[in-house]
Amino acid sequence: MTGPRGRRPGHRDTRGEIVAAARHLFATRSYAQVSMRAVAREANVDPALVHHYFESKQELFLMAMADVSVRPSELLGKVAEVPSSMLGPTVIMAFTSVWDEPSHRDSFAAIMTNLTPESGLDRNVREFLISGIAGMVEPMCAGDAPRLRATLAITQILGMAMARYVLRMEPLASMPREGLARLLGPTIQHYLIGRLDPEDLVDA
Amino acid sequence: MTGPRGRRPGHRDTRGEIVAAARHLFATRSYAQVSMRAVAREANVDPALVHHYFESKQELFLMAMADVSVRPSELLGKVAEVPSSMLGPTVIMAFTSVWDEPSHRDSFAAIMTNLTPESGLDRNVREFLISGIAGMVEPMCAGDAPRLRATLAITQILGMAMARYVLRMEPLASMPREGLARLLGPTIQHYLIGRLDPEDLVDA
């Protein structure tokens, strides 16, 4: 998600401060309540600077959320190195290693709670998840129906994250990551490389 | 979720119209953007009537969402009648039979996208899910760690619903319910009555 905009010389700190301010506001208010002007105020910069770096509120939102998915991508790059019997738990460990950090936890909650049709984010986030998470996990899938398998894995990853970070349901919210990996890893493993009913592979 | 307020004689239709109007507004706008006055306008009633039936916007929201979980409860009451080998798929069929209806689909999306800290709904919805869904599934669980098992099942149910109803990710969004039950049912089954690592049962 970091494009040429992130590399304009001389502006990197300002841009980073704007993104951090936006992440804080989106995590604590609804999407509709956050304006470009409010982000400028929070970052203590001129509103024109916010518009200089970001064309729209939507672009700013997606940028503020980006590293929530970018960093699992790096971690999942190492998944190829683990034996396939550890694939599922490794995926859970990769995502929780990022999302367990307080600032990312808030970003994730902000994504999930800003998906109203009026925000237009549901379409963006869907694309974002598919190109991000699905793009990462599809190469790990068995040869058949990689998109179906990736989407099934996403349901378990999303549901885990909803319960742990947004709803904070116990005992999952306070459980060590290793416990989550043991409990949910086999499910991810099954979806990615396990045996699915041939009838469902036709659906994909 | 239907208390004495639902039974005041002579006002049942008005109350129902207010709830339907609220459900429509909460499904299409963010929580912060919906006022008691806007609900009154949508329902074409005097604002004082809305306040007569509902003490707060929060109460109105939870009431508008209530039958999304009440009806699975009725359906899950029949789960005891199915052989335990069909438990997981039956749970998926029960929830999707309700949530697949367009009006409930919108209500579910509204719940999930109104969990910002400022709305105060994350706490309410957590209680709501635990007392609702967990309360339903706990009796089905094997004797050990029923709360942990119920919470694990909720992660898979929530993630499925996020992907199907909110993000509308294909191929899960358009798949017949029976396909979902075949694909996700074994996971629910495992969480509810399968063998969990004894180390994790200690966590619960």
CSV table of C-alpha atoms in Angstrom, one decimal:
chain,number,residue,atom,x,y,z
A,1,MET,CA,0.0,0.0,0.0
A,2,THR,CA,3.0,2.4,0.1
A,3,GLY,CA,3.2,4.0,-3.3
A,4,PRO,CA,5.2,6.9,-4.8
A,5,ARG,CA,3.4,9.3,-2.4
A,6,GLY,CA,5.3,7.8,0.5
A,7,ARG,CA,8.6,8.7,-1.1
A,8,ARG,CA,8.4,12.4,-1.8
A,9,PRO,CA,11.6,13.8,-0.5
A,10,GLY,CA,11.5,16.1,2.5
A,11,HIS,CA,8.0,15.3,3.6
A,12,ARG,CA,8.3,11.8,5.1
A,13,ASP,CA,7.9,12.8,8.7
A,14,THR,CA,4.9,15.1,8.1
A,15,ARG,CA,3.2,12.4,6.0
A,16,GLY,CA,3.9,9.9,8.8
A,17,GLU,CA,2.4,12.2,11.4
A,18,ILE,CA,-0.7,12.7,9.3
A,19,VAL,CA,-1.1,8.9,8.9
A,20,ALA,CA,-0.6,8.4,12.7
A,21,ALA,CA,-3.2,11.1,13.5
A,22,ALA,CA,-5.7,9.6,11.0
A,23,ARG,CA,-5.2,6.1,12.5
A,24,HIS,CA,-5.9,7.5,16.0
A,25,LEU,CA,-9.1,9.3,14.8
A,26,PHE,CA,-10.4,6.4,12.8
A,27,ALA,CA,-9.9,4.1,15.7
A,28,THR,CA,-11.9,6.2,18.1
A,29,ARG,CA,-14.6,7.7,15.9
A,30,SER,CA,-16.9,6.5,13.1
A,31,TYR,CA,-15.7,7.1,9.6
A,32,ALA,CA,-18.3,9.7,8.9
A,33,GLN,CA,-17.2,11.7,11.9
A,34,VAL,CA,-13.5,12.1,10.7
A,35,SER,CA,-12.8,14.9,8.3
A,36,MET,CA,-9.6,15.8,6.5
A,37,ARG,CA,-9.7,19.0,8.6
A,38,ALA,CA,-9.9,17.1,11.9
A,39,VAL,CA,-6.9,15.0,10.8
A,40,ALA,CA,-5.0,18.1,10.1
A,41,ARG,CA,-5.8,19.5,13.5
A,42,GLU,CA,-4.9,16.3,15.2
A,43,ALA,CA,-1.6,16.2,13.4
A,44,ASN,CA,-1.0,19.9,14.0
A,45,VAL,CA,-0.5,20.6,10.3
A,46,ASP,CA,-2.2,22.9,7.7
A,47,PRO,CA,-5.2,21.2,6.1
A,48,ALA,CA,-3.7,21.9,2.7
A,49,LEU,CA,-0.9,19.5,3.5
A,50,VAL,CA,-3.3,16.7,4.2
A,51,HIS,CA,-4.8,17.3,0.8
A,52,HIS,CA,-1.3,17.4,-0.7
A,53,TYR,CA,-0.5,13.9,0.4
A,54,PHE,CA,-4.0,12.3,0.2
A,55,GLU,CA,-6.6,12.8,-2.5
A,56,SER,CA,-9.5,11.7,-0.4
A,57,LYS,CA,-10.6,10.6,3.1
A,58,GLN,CA,-10.9,7.1,1.7
A,59,GLU,CA,-7.3,7.1,0.5
A,60,LEU,CA,-6.2,8.4,3.9
A,61,PHE,CA,-8.2,5.7,5.7
A,62,LEU,CA,-6.8,2.9,3.6
A,63,MET,CA,-3.3,4.2,4.0
A,64,ALA,CA,-3.8,4.5,7.8
A,65,MET,CA,-4.8,0.9,7.9
A,66,ALA,CA,-2.2,-0.4,5.4
A,67,ASP,CA,0.5,-1.7,7.6
A,68,VAL,CA,-2.0,-3.9,9.5
A,69,SER,CA,-1.9,-6.1,6.5
A,70,VAL,CA,1.5,-5.3,5.0
A,71,ARG,CA,3.4,-6.7,7.9
A,72,PRO,CA,1.7,-10.0,8.0
A,73,SER,CA,2.7,-10.3,4.4
A,74,GLU,CA,6.3,-10.1,5.3
A,75,LEU,CA,5.8,-12.7,8.1
A,76,LEU,CA,3.9,-15.0,5.9
A,77,GLY,CA,6.7,-14.9,3.4
A,78,LYS,CA,8.5,-17.1,5.9
A,79,VAL,CA,5.7,-19.6,6.0
A,80,ALA,CA,7.2,-21.5,3.1
A,81,GLU,CA,10.0,-22.4,5.4
A,82,VAL,CA,7.9,-24.2,8.0
A,83,PRO,CA,6.8,-27.8,7.5
A,84,SER,CA,3.3,-28.1,6.1
A,85,SER,CA,2.1,-29.7,9.3
A,86,MET,CA,2.7,-26.3,11.0
A,87,LEU,CA,1.1,-24.2,8.3
A,88,GLY,CA,-2.1,-23.3,10.2
A,89,PRO,CA,-0.6,-22.4,13.5
A,90,THR,CA,2.1,-20.3,11.7
A,91,VAL,CA,-0.6,-18.3,9.9
A,92,ILE,CA,-2.3,-17.5,13.3
A,93,MET,CA,1.1,-16.6,14.9
A,94,ALA,CA,1.9,-14.3,11.9
A,95,PHE,CA,-1.3,-12.3,12.2
A,96,THR,CA,-1.5,-12.1,15.9
A,97,SER,CA,2.2,-11.0,16.1
A,98,VAL,CA,1.1,-7.8,14.3
A,99,TRP,CA,-2.4,-7.3,15.6
A,100,ASP,CA,-1.6,-7.9,19.2
A,101,GLU,CA,0.3,-4.6,19.2
A,102,PRO,CA,-2.1,-2.0,20.7
A,103,SER,CA,-1.9,0.5,17.8
A,104,HIS,CA,-2.6,-2.3,15.2
A,105,ARG,CA,-5.4,-3.6,17.4
A,106,ASP,CA,-7.1,-0.2,17.2
A,107,SER,CA,-6.5,-0.1,13.4
A,108,PHE,CA,-8.1,-3.5,12.9
A,109,ALA,CA,-11.1,-2.5,15.1
A,110,ALA,CA,-11.4,0.7,13.0
A,111,ILE,CA,-11.4,-1.3,9.7
A,112,MET,CA,-14.1,-3.6,11.0
A,113,THR,CA,-16.3,-0.9,12.4
A,114,ASN,CA,-16.2,1.4,9.4
A,115,LEU,CA,-17.7,-0.9,6.8
A,116,THR,CA,-21.1,0.9,6.5
A,117,PRO,CA,-22.4,1.2,2.9
A,118,GLU,CA,-22.3,5.0,3.2
A,119,SER,CA,-18.6,5.0,3.8
A,120,GLY,CA,-18.0,3.0,0.6
A,121,LEU,CA,-15.3,1.1,2.6
A,122,ASP,CA,-16.9,-2.3,2.4
A,123,ARG,CA,-16.0,-2.5,-1.3
A,124,ASN,CA,-12.5,-1.2,-0.6
A,125,VAL,CA,-11.8,-3.4,2.4
A,126,ARG,CA,-13.1,-6.5,0.5
A,127,GLU,CA,-10.6,-5.7,-2.3
A,128,PHE,CA,-8.0,-5.0,0.3
A,129,LEU,CA,-8.5,-8.3,2.1
A,130,ILE,CA,-8.7,-10.3,-1.1
A,131,SER,CA,-5.6,-8.8,-2.7
A,132,GLY,CA,-3.8,-8.8,0.7
A,133,ILE,CA,-4.7,-11.8,2.8
A,134,ALA,CA,-6.0,-14.0,-0.1
A,135,GLY,CA,-3.0,-13.1,-2.2
A,136,MET,CA,-0.8,-14.2,0.6
A,137,VAL,CA,-2.4,-17.4,1.4
A,138,GLU,CA,-3.4,-18.6,-2.1
A,139,PRO,CA,0.1,-19.8,-2.9
A,140,MET,CA,0.0,-22.0,0.2
A,141,CYS,CA,-3.2,-23.7,-0.9
A,142,ALA,CA,-3.4,-27.1,-2.3
A,143,GLY,CA,-3.9,-26.9,-6.1
A,144,ASP,CA,-7.7,-27.1,-6.1
A,145,ALA,CA,-9.9,-24.1,-5.5
A,146,PRO,CA,-7.3,-21.8,-4.0
A,147,ARG,CA,-9.7,-18.8,-3.9
A,148,LEU,CA,-12.3,-20.8,-2.0
A,149,ARG,CA,-9.7,-22.1,0.4
A,150,ALA,CA,-8.2,-18.7,1.0
A,151,THR,CA,-11.7,-17.2,1.7
A,152,LEU,CA,-12.5,-20.0,4.2
A,153,ALA,CA,-9.2,-19.2,6.0
A,154,ILE,CA,-10.1,-15.5,6.0
A,155,THR,CA,-13.4,-16.3,7.8
A,156,GLN,CA,-11.5,-17.9,10.6
A,157,ILE,CA,-8.9,-15.2,10.8
A,158,LEU,CA,-11.5,-12.4,10.7
A,159,GLY,CA,-13.7,-14.1,13.3
A,160,MET,CA,-10.7,-14.7,15.7
A,161,ALA,CA,-9.8,-11.0,15.3
A,162,MET,CA,-13.3,-9.8,15.9
A,163,ALA,CA,-13.6,-11.8,19.1
A,164,ARG,CA,-10.1,-10.9,20.4
A,165,TYR,CA,-9.6,-7.3,19.3
A,166,VAL,CA,-13.1,-5.8,18.8
A,167,LEU,CA,-15.4,-7.6,21.1
A,168,ARG,CA,-12.7,-8.7,23.5
A,169,MET,CA,-14.5,-11.9,24.4
A,170,GLU,CA,-12.9,-14.1,27.0
A,171,PRO,CA,-11.1,-16.4,27.2
A,172,LEU,CA,-9.9,-15.6,23.7
A,173,ALA,CA,-9.0,-12.0,24.3
A,174,SER,CA,-6.4,-12.6,27.0
A,175,MET,CA,-5.2,-16.0,25.8
A,176,PRO,CA,-1.5,-16.2,24.8
A,177,ARG,CA,-1.0,-16.3,21.0
A,178,GLU,CA,0.4,-19.8,21.3
A,179,GLY,CA,-2.9,-21.0,22.7
A,180,LEU,CA,-4.8,-19.4,19.8
A,181,ALA,CA,-2.4,-21.0,17.3
A,182,ARG,CA,-3.0,-24.5,18.9
A,183,LEU,CA,-6.8,-24.0,19.0
A,184,LEU,CA,-7.4,-22.3,15.6
A,185,GLY,CA,-4.4,-23.5,13.6
A,186,PRO,CA,-5.8,-26.8,12.7
A,187,THR,CA,-8.9,-25.1,11.2
A,188,ILE,CA,-6.7,-22.8,9.0
A,189,GLN,CA,-4.6,-25.8,8.1
A,190,HIS,CA,-7.7,-27.8,7.0
A,191,TYR,CA,-9.1,-25.0,4.9
A,192,LEU,CA,-5.7,-24.3,3.2
A,193,ILE,CA,-4.4,-27.8,2.5
A,194,GLY,CA,-6.9,-30.3,3.9
A,195,ARG,CA,-9.4,-32.4,2.0
A,196,LEU,CA,-12.6,-30.6,1.0
A,197,ASP,CA,-15.8,-32.2,-0.3
A,198,PRO,CA,-15.5,-32.5,-4.1
A,199,GLU,CA,-19.0,-31.1,-4.3
A,200,ASP,CA,-17.9,-27.8,-2.8
A,201,LEU,CA,-14.9,-27.5,-5.1
A,202,VAL,CA,-17.4,-27.4,-8.0
A,203,ASP,CA,-19.0,-24.3,-6.3
A,204,ALA,CA,-15.7,-22.4,-6.4
B,1,MET,CA,-34.8,-9.2,24.3
B,2,THR,CA,-38.6,-8.6,24.3
B,3,GLY,CA,-39.4,-7.2,27.7
B,4,PRO,CA,-42.6,-5.8,29.2
B,5,ARG,CA,-42.2,-2.8,26.9
B,6,GLY,CA,-43.2,-5.0,24.0
B,7,ARG,CA,-46.5,-5.9,25.5
B,8,ARG,CA,-48.1,-2.5,26.3
B,9,PRO,CA,-51.7,-3.0,25.0
B,10,GLY,CA,-52.7,-0.8,22.0
B,11,HIS,CA,-49.3,0.3,21.0
B,12,ARG,CA,-47.9,-2.9,19.4
B,13,ASP,CA,-48.0,-1.7,15.8
B,14,THR,CA,-46.5,1.7,16.5
B,15,ARG,CA,-43.7,0.1,18.5
B,16,GLY,CA,-43.0,-2.4,15.7
B,17,GLU,CA,-43.0,0.4,13.1
B,18,ILE,CA,-40.5,2.4,15.2
B,19,VAL,CA,-38.2,-0.7,15.5
B,20,ALA,CA,-38.5,-1.3,11.8
B,21,ALA,CA,-37.6,2.3,11.0
B,22,ALA,CA,-34.7,2.1,13.4
B,23,ARG,CA,-33.4,-1.1,11.8
B,24,HIS,CA,-33.5,0.5,8.4
B,25,LEU,CA,-31.6,3.6,9.6
B,26,PHE,CA,-29.0,1.7,11.6
B,27,ALA,CA,-28.4,-0.5,8.6
B,28,THR,CA,-27.7,2.4,6.3
B,29,ARG,CA,-25.9,4.9,8.5
B,30,SER,CA,-23.4,4.9,11.3
B,31,TYR,CA,-24.7,4.7,14.8
B,32,ALA,CA,-23.6,8.3,15.6
B,33,GLN,CA,-25.6,9.6,12.6
B,34,VAL,CA,-29.0,8.1,13.8
B,35,SER,CA,-30.9,10.2,16.3
B,36,MET,CA,-34.2,9.3,18.1
B,37,ARG,CA,-35.7,12.2,16.1
B,38,ALA,CA,-34.6,10.8,12.8
B,39,VAL,CA,-36.1,7.4,13.7
B,40,ALA,CA,-39.4,9.2,14.6
B,41,ARG,CA,-39.3,10.9,11.2
B,42,GLU,CA,-38.6,7.7,9.4
B,43,ALA,CA,-41.5,5.9,11.3
B,44,ASN,CA,-43.8,8.9,10.7
B,45,VAL,CA,-44.6,9.2,14.5
B,46,ASP,CA,-44.1,11.9,17.1
B,47,PRO,CA,-40.6,11.9,18.6
B,48,ALA,CA,-42.2,11.7,22.1
B,49,LEU,CA,-43.6,8.3,21.2
B,50,VAL,CA,-40.1,7.0,20.4
B,51,HIS,CA,-39.0,8.2,23.9
B,52,HIS,CA,-42.1,6.6,25.4
B,53,TYR,CA,-41.1,3.2,24.1
B,54,PHE,CA,-37.3,3.4,24.3
B,55,GLU,CA,-35.2,5.1,27.0
B,56,SER,CA,-32.1,5.6,24.9
B,57,LYS,CA,-30.8,5.2,21.4
B,58,GLN,CA,-28.7,2.3,22.7
B,59,GLU,CA,-31.8,0.5,23.9
B,60,LEU,CA,-33.5,1.2,20.5
B,61,PHE,CA,-30.5,-0.2,18.6
B,62,LEU,CA,-30.3,-3.4,20.6
B,63,MET,CA,-34.0,-3.9,20.2
B,64,ALA,CA,-33.8,-3.3,16.5
B,65,MET,CA,-31.1,-6.0,16.3
B,66,ALA,CA,-32.7,-8.4,18.7
B,67,ASP,CA,-34.5,-10.8,16.5
B,68,VAL,CA,-31.3,-11.4,14.5
B,69,SER,CA,-30.3,-13.6,17.5
B,70,VAL,CA,-33.7,-14.5,18.9
B,71,ARG,CA,-34.7,-16.5,15.9
B,72,PRO,CA,-31.5,-18.6,15.7
B,73,SER,CA,-32.3,-19.4,19.4
B,74,GLU,CA,-35.6,-21.0,18.4
B,75,LEU,CA,-34.0,-22.9,15.6
B,76,LEU,CA,-31.1,-24.1,17.7
B,77,GLY,CA,-33.7,-25.4,20.2
B,78,LYS,CA,-34.2,-28.1,17.6
B,79,VAL,CA,-30.5,-29.0,17.5
B,80,ALA,CA,-30.9,-31.4,20.3
B,81,GLU,CA,-33.0,-33.5,18.0
B,82,VAL,CA,-30.2,-34.1,15.4
B,83,PRO,CA,-27.6,-36.7,15.7
B,84,SER,CA,-24.3,-35.3,17.2
B,85,SER,CA,-22.5,-36.0,13.9
B,86,MET,CA,-24.7,-33.3,12.3
B,87,LEU,CA,-24.3,-30.7,15.1
B,88,GLY,CA,-21.9,-28.4,13.3
B,89,PRO,CA,-23.7,-28.2,10.0
B,90,THR,CA,-27.0,-27.8,11.8
B,91,VAL,CA,-25.7,-24.7,13.6
B,92,ILE,CA,-24.6,-23.2,10.3
B,93,MET,CA,-27.9,-23.9,8.8
B,94,ALA,CA,-29.7,-22.4,11.7
B,95,PHE,CA,-27.9,-19.1,11.6
B,96,THR,CA,-27.9,-18.7,7.8
B,97,SER,CA,-31.6,-19.5,7.7
B,98,VAL,CA,-32.2,-16.3,9.6
B,99,TRP,CA,-29.3,-14.1,8.3
B,100,ASP,CA,-29.8,-14.9,4.7
B,101,GLU,CA,-33.1,-12.9,4.7
B,102,PRO,CA,-32.2,-9.4,3.3
B,103,SER,CA,-33.6,-7.5,6.4
B,104,HIS,CA,-31.6,-9.6,8.8
B,105,ARG,CA,-28.5,-9.4,6.7
B,106,ASP,CA,-28.7,-5.6,7.0
B,107,SER,CA,-29.2,-5.8,10.7
B,108,PHE,CA,-26.2,-8.0,11.1
B,109,ALA,CA,-24.1,-5.7,9.1
B,110,ALA,CA,-25.3,-2.8,11.2
B,111,ILE,CA,-24.3,-4.6,14.4
B,112,MET,CA,-20.8,-5.3,13.1
B,113,THR,CA,-20.2,-1.9,11.8
B,114,ASN,CA,-21.4,0.0,14.9
B,115,LEU,CA,-18.9,-1.3,17.4
B,116,THR,CA,-16.8,1.9,17.8
B,117,PRO,CA,-15.8,2.7,21.4
B,118,GLU,CA,-17.7,6.0,21.3
B,119,SER,CA,-21.0,4.2,20.6
B,120,GLY,CA,-20.5,2.0,23.7
B,121,LEU,CA,-22.0,-0.8,21.7
B,122,ASP,CA,-18.9,-3.0,21.8
B,123,ARG,CA,-19.6,-3.8,25.4
B,124,ASN,CA,-23.3,-4.3,24.7
B,125,VAL,CA,-22.8,-6.5,21.7
B,126,ARG,CA,-20.3,-8.6,23.5
B,127,GLU,CA,-22.8,-9.3,26.3
B,128,PHE,CA,-25.5,-9.8,23.7
B,129,LEU,CA,-23.4,-12.4,21.8
B,130,ILE,CA,-22.2,-14.2,24.9
B,131,SER,CA,-25.7,-14.4,26.5
B,132,GLY,CA,-27.3,-15.1,23.1
B,133,ILE,CA,-25.1,-17.3,21.0
B,134,ALA,CA,-22.9,-18.7,23.8
B,135,GLY,CA,-25.9,-19.3,25.9
B,136,MET,CA,-27.4,-21.3,23.1
B,137,VAL,CA,-24.3,-23.3,22.2
B,138,GLU,CA,-22.9,-24.0,25.7
B,139,PRO,CA,-25.5,-26.7,26.4
B,140,MET,CA,-24.3,-28.5,23.3
B,141,CYS,CA,-20.7,-28.6,24.3
B,142,ALA,CA,-18.8,-31.5,25.7
B,143,GLY,CA,-18.5,-31.2,29.5
B,144,ASP,CA,-15.1,-29.6,29.5
B,145,ALA,CA,-14.6,-25.8,29.0
B,146,PRO,CA,-18.0,-24.9,27.5
B,147,ARG,CA,-17.3,-21.2,27.5
B,148,LEU,CA,-14.0,-21.7,25.6
B,149,ARG,CA,-15.8,-24.0,23.1
B,150,ALA,CA,-18.7,-21.6,22.6
B,151,THR,CA,-16.4,-18.7,22.0
B,152,LEU,CA,-14.4,-20.7,19.4
B,153,ALA,CA,-17.6,-21.5,17.6
B,154,ILE,CA,-18.6,-17.9,17.7
B,155,THR,CA,-15.3,-16.9,16.0
B,156,GLN,CA,-16.2,-19.2,13.0
B,157,ILE,CA,-19.8,-18.0,12.9
B,158,LEU,CA,-18.9,-14.3,13.1
B,159,GLY,CA,-16.2,-14.7,10.5
B,160,MET,CA,-18.5,-16.5,8.1
B,161,ALA,CA,-21.1,-13.8,8.6
B,162,MET,CA,-18.6,-11.0,8.1
B,163,ALA,CA,-17.4,-12.6,4.8
B,164,ARG,CA,-20.9,-13.4,3.5
B,165,TYR,CA,-23.0,-10.5,4.6
B,166,VAL,CA,-20.7,-7.5,5.2
B,167,LEU,CA,-17.8,-8.0,2.9
B,168,ARG,CA,-19.7,-10.2,0.4
B,169,MET,CA,-16.6,-12.1,-0.5
B,170,GLU,CA,-17.0,-14.7,-3.2
B,171,PRO,CA,-17.4,-17.6,-3.5
B,172,LEU,CA,-18.9,-17.6,0.1
B,173,ALA,CA,-21.3,-14.7,-0.5
B,174,SER,CA,-23.3,-16.5,-3.2
B,175,MET,CA,-22.9,-20.1,-2.1
B,176,PRO,CA,-26.0,-22.0,-1.1
B,177,ARG,CA,-26.3,-22.5,2.7
B,178,GLU,CA,-25.9,-26.2,2.3
B,179,GLY,CA,-22.4,-25.6,0.9
B,180,LEU,CA,-21.4,-23.4,3.8
B,181,ALA,CA,-22.8,-26.1,6.2
B,182,ARG,CA,-20.6,-28.7,4.6
B,183,LEU,CA,-17.5,-26.6,4.5
B,184,LEU,CA,-17.8,-24.8,7.9
B,185,GLY,CA,-19.9,-27.3,9.8
B,186,PRO,CA,-17.0,-29.7,10.7
B,187,THR,CA,-15.1,-26.7,12.3
B,188,ILE,CA,-18.1,-25.8,14.5
B,189,GLN,CA,-18.5,-29.5,15.3
B,190,HIS,CA,-14.8,-29.8,16.3
B,191,TYR,CA,-15.0,-26.7,18.6
B,192,LEU,CA,-18.2,-27.7,20.3
B,193,ILE,CA,-17.6,-31.4,20.9
B,194,GLY,CA,-14.2,-32.4,19.4
B,195,ARG,CA,-11.0,-33.1,21.2
B,196,LEU,CA,-9.1,-30.0,22.3
B,197,ASP,CA,-5.6,-29.9,23.6
B,198,PRO,CA,-5.7,-30.4,27.4
B,199,GLU,CA,-3.2,-27.5,27.7
B,200,ASP,CA,-5.8,-25.2,26.3
B,201,LEU,CA,-8.5,-26.4,28.5
B,202,VAL,CA,-6.4,-25.1,31.4
B,203,ASP,CA,-6.5,-21.6,29.8
B,204,ALA,CA,-10.3,-21.5,29.9
